[in-house]
Coordinates of C-alpha atoms in Angstrom, one line a residue:
M245 CA -11.5 20.9 8.4
E246 CA -12.9 24.0 6.9
H247 CA -16.6 24.0 7.7
T248 CA -17.5 25.1 4.2
I249 CA -15.8 22.0 2.6
L250 CA -17.3 19.7 5.2
N251 CA -20.8 21.3 4.9
D252 CA -20.6 21.0 1.2
L253 CA -19.7 17.3 1.5
V254 CA -22.6 16.7 3.8
S255 CA -25.0 18.5 1.6
R256 CA -23.9 16.4 -1.4
F257 CA -24.0 13.2 0.7
P258 CA -26.6 13.7 3.5
Q259 CA -26.0 10.2 4.9
L260 CA -22.7 11.6 6.2
A261 CA -24.5 14.0 8.6
V262 CA -24.5 11.3 11.3
C263 CA -20.7 11.2 11.3
K264 CA -19.9 14.8 10.5
E265 CA -18.1 15.5 13.8
D266 CA -16.1 12.3 13.5
V267 CA -15.0 13.3 10.0
A268 CA -13.9 16.7 11.4
K269 CA -12.0 15.0 14.2
A270 CA -10.3 12.5 11.8
F271 CA -9.3 15.4 9.5
A272 CA -7.8 17.3 12.5
I273 CA -5.8 14.3 13.5
L274 CA -4.5 13.6 10.0
S275 CA -3.9 17.2 9.3
G276 CA -1.9 17.5 12.5
S277 CA 0.1 14.5 11.7
Y278 CA 1.0 15.8 8.2
Q279 CA 1.9 19.3 9.6
N280 CA 4.4 17.5 11.9
H281 CA 5.9 15.5 9.1
G282 CA 4.0 12.3 9.9
K283 CA 2.5 9.8 7.6
L284 CA -0.6 7.8 7.1
L285 CA -0.5 4.0 7.3
V286 CA -3.6 2.4 5.6
C287 CA -4.7 -1.2 5.8
G288 CA -7.7 -3.2 4.7
N289 CA -8.5 -6.8 3.7
G290 CA -10.5 -7.9 0.7
G291 CA -12.2 -5.0 -1.1
S292 CA -10.9 -2.7 1.6
A293 CA -7.4 -3.5 0.6
A294 CA -8.2 -2.1 -2.8
D295 CA -9.7 1.0 -1.0
A296 CA -6.4 1.3 1.0
E297 CA -4.4 1.3 -2.3
H298 CA -6.8 3.8 -3.8
I299 CA -6.3 6.2 -0.8
V300 CA -2.6 6.0 -1.3
G301 CA -2.9 6.9 -4.9
E302 CA -5.0 10.0 -4.1
L303 CA -2.7 11.3 -1.4
M304 CA 0.7 10.6 -2.9
K305 CA -0.2 12.9 -5.9
G306 CA -2.8 15.5 -6.7
F307 CA -6.4 14.5 -6.2
K308 CA -8.7 17.0 -8.0
S309 CA -5.9 19.4 -8.9
P310 CA -2.1 18.8 -9.2
R311 CA 0.0 19.7 -6.2
H312 CA 2.9 21.5 -7.9
L313 CA 6.2 21.5 -6.1
D314 CA 7.1 24.8 -4.4
V315 CA 9.6 27.1 -6.2
A316 CA 12.4 26.2 -3.8
S317 CA 12.0 22.4 -4.4
Q318 CA 11.8 23.0 -8.2
S319 CA 15.0 25.1 -8.1
K320 CA 16.9 22.4 -6.1
L321 CA 16.0 19.8 -8.8
K322 CA 17.0 22.1 -11.6
N323 CA 20.4 23.0 -9.9
V324 CA 21.3 19.3 -9.6
D325 CA 20.8 18.5 -13.3
K326 CA 19.4 21.0 -15.8
G327 CA 17.7 18.6 -18.2
L328 CA 16.4 16.1 -15.7
G329 CA 15.7 18.7 -13.1
D330 CA 13.4 20.6 -15.5
L331 CA 11.6 17.4 -16.2
L332 CA 11.3 16.4 -12.6
A333 CA 10.2 19.9 -11.5
K334 CA 7.5 19.9 -14.2
N335 CA 6.1 16.5 -13.4
L336 CA 6.7 15.7 -9.7
Q337 CA 3.8 16.6 -7.3
G338 CA 3.7 17.3 -3.6
A339 CA 2.8 14.2 -1.7
L340 CA 1.1 13.5 1.5
P341 CA 3.2 10.5 2.8
T342 CA 0.9 7.4 2.8
I343 CA 1.7 3.7 2.9
A344 CA -0.7 0.9 2.2
L345 CA 0.2 -2.0 4.5
D346 CA -1.5 -4.5 2.2
G347 CA 0.9 -3.6 -0.7
H348 CA 3.9 -5.7 0.4
P349 CA 3.0 -9.3 -0.6
A350 CA 6.5 -10.8 0.1
L351 CA 6.6 -9.3 3.6
S352 CA 3.0 -10.1 4.4
T353 CA 3.2 -13.7 3.2
A354 CA 6.5 -14.3 4.9
Y355 CA 5.2 -12.9 8.2
M356 CA 2.0 -14.9 7.9
N357 CA 3.9 -18.1 7.2
D358 CA 6.6 -17.6 9.8
C359 CA 4.8 -15.8 12.6
N360 CA 1.1 -15.1 13.0
P361 CA -1.3 -14.1 10.2
L362 CA -3.5 -12.0 12.5
M363 CA -0.5 -9.8 13.4
C364 CA 0.7 -9.0 9.9
F365 CA -0.6 -5.4 9.9
A366 CA 0.6 -4.9 13.5
Q367 CA 4.1 -6.0 12.5
Q368 CA 4.2 -3.5 9.7
V369 CA 3.0 -0.6 11.9
N370 CA 5.7 -1.7 14.4
G371 CA 8.3 -1.4 11.5
Y372 CA 7.0 1.7 9.6
G373 CA 5.1 3.6 12.3
C374 CA 6.7 6.5 14.1
E375 CA 5.3 8.8 16.8
G376 CA 2.7 11.1 15.4
D377 CA 1.8 8.9 12.4
V378 CA -1.8 7.8 11.8
L379 CA -3.1 4.3 11.2
L380 CA -6.3 4.1 9.2
G381 CA -7.8 0.6 9.0
H382 CA -10.8 -1.0 7.5
V383 CA -10.4 -4.7 8.2
A384 CA -12.6 -7.3 9.9
D385 CA -10.1 -8.0 12.6
L386 CA -9.0 -4.4 13.1
Q387 CA -9.6 -4.3 16.8
I388 CA -7.2 -7.2 17.2
V389 CA -4.6 -5.2 15.2
I390 CA -5.2 -2.1 17.4
D391 CA -5.0 -4.2 20.6
Q392 CA -1.6 -5.7 19.4
I393 CA -0.3 -2.3 18.6
E394 CA -1.3 -0.9 21.9
V395 CA 0.2 -3.8 23.8
A396 CA 3.5 -3.1 21.9
G397 CA 3.4 0.5 23.2
V398 CA 3.1 2.0 19.7
A399 CA -0.2 3.6 20.5
D400 CA -2.7 3.7 23.3
D401 CA -6.4 4.2 23.8
N402 CA -6.0 8.0 24.1
H403 CA -4.9 8.2 20.5
A404 CA -7.7 6.2 18.8
V405 CA -10.5 7.9 17.0
A406 CA -13.5 6.4 15.1
V407 CA -13.6 7.9 11.6
G408 CA -16.6 6.1 10.2
G409 CA -18.4 2.8 9.9
V410 CA -21.6 1.7 8.4
G411 CA -23.5 -1.4 9.4
E412 CA -21.1 -4.1 10.5
D413 CA -18.1 -2.3 8.9
L414 CA -15.6 -0.8 11.3
T415 CA -13.2 1.9 10.4
V416 CA -10.8 3.2 13.0
G417 CA -7.9 5.6 12.9
V418 CA -5.1 5.4 15.5
R419 CA -2.6 8.3 16.2
L420 CA 0.7 6.6 17.0
G421 CA 2.7 7.5 20.0
A422 CA 2.2 10.4 22.4
Q423 CA 0.2 13.3 21.1
T424 CA 2.1 16.5 20.8

C-alpha cells in the first residue's frame, strides 16, 4: 500500500496505528490476488454479514470515484451493439471481483439443513475459491471455518494473515492455495 495513503488513514484514525503493518500486509495480499486475476470471498455473521455485503458493494463498483472501463473494453461493447454498447460503456465500471458468502440464502439454508451449519462458509469457499483468491472473514466461528478449509487442502497456515481485530472480534484473511 502506498505509504502516503496508509499514513493519511492512520493520521485520520489514530487507533489504527497498532495494526498499521497488518493493514499493509493485508493490502499486499489482496492487491497481489487481484493482479493475478483472483477474487475476494467475504463472510460474516450477524452485523458482520451486513459489513460483508457492504464491502462487496464498494469493490464491485467505484468507491470514492467511478472506475471507468478502459478504452479497449468500451470499444468492444460498442462494436457488439452500437446503442446498447454506448449505454454499457458509459455506465459499467471496473470491478474488483468480490463475493459475499452470506448472500446466498437458498444455498446456505440447504447446506445448513442437509449437512453441517458450521461448515456453510467452508463449503462455499470449497466451491467458489480458486488458488490465489483471498478469504476475508469476520465471524464468531471463523477459526473453525479456516480449520475446515485447511483440512480440505484449499489453504494452509502459510497463507493466513491477521488483518485486524478489536476486543473479542476476530478478523482473518486467508490466501487460498499455494502462493505464487
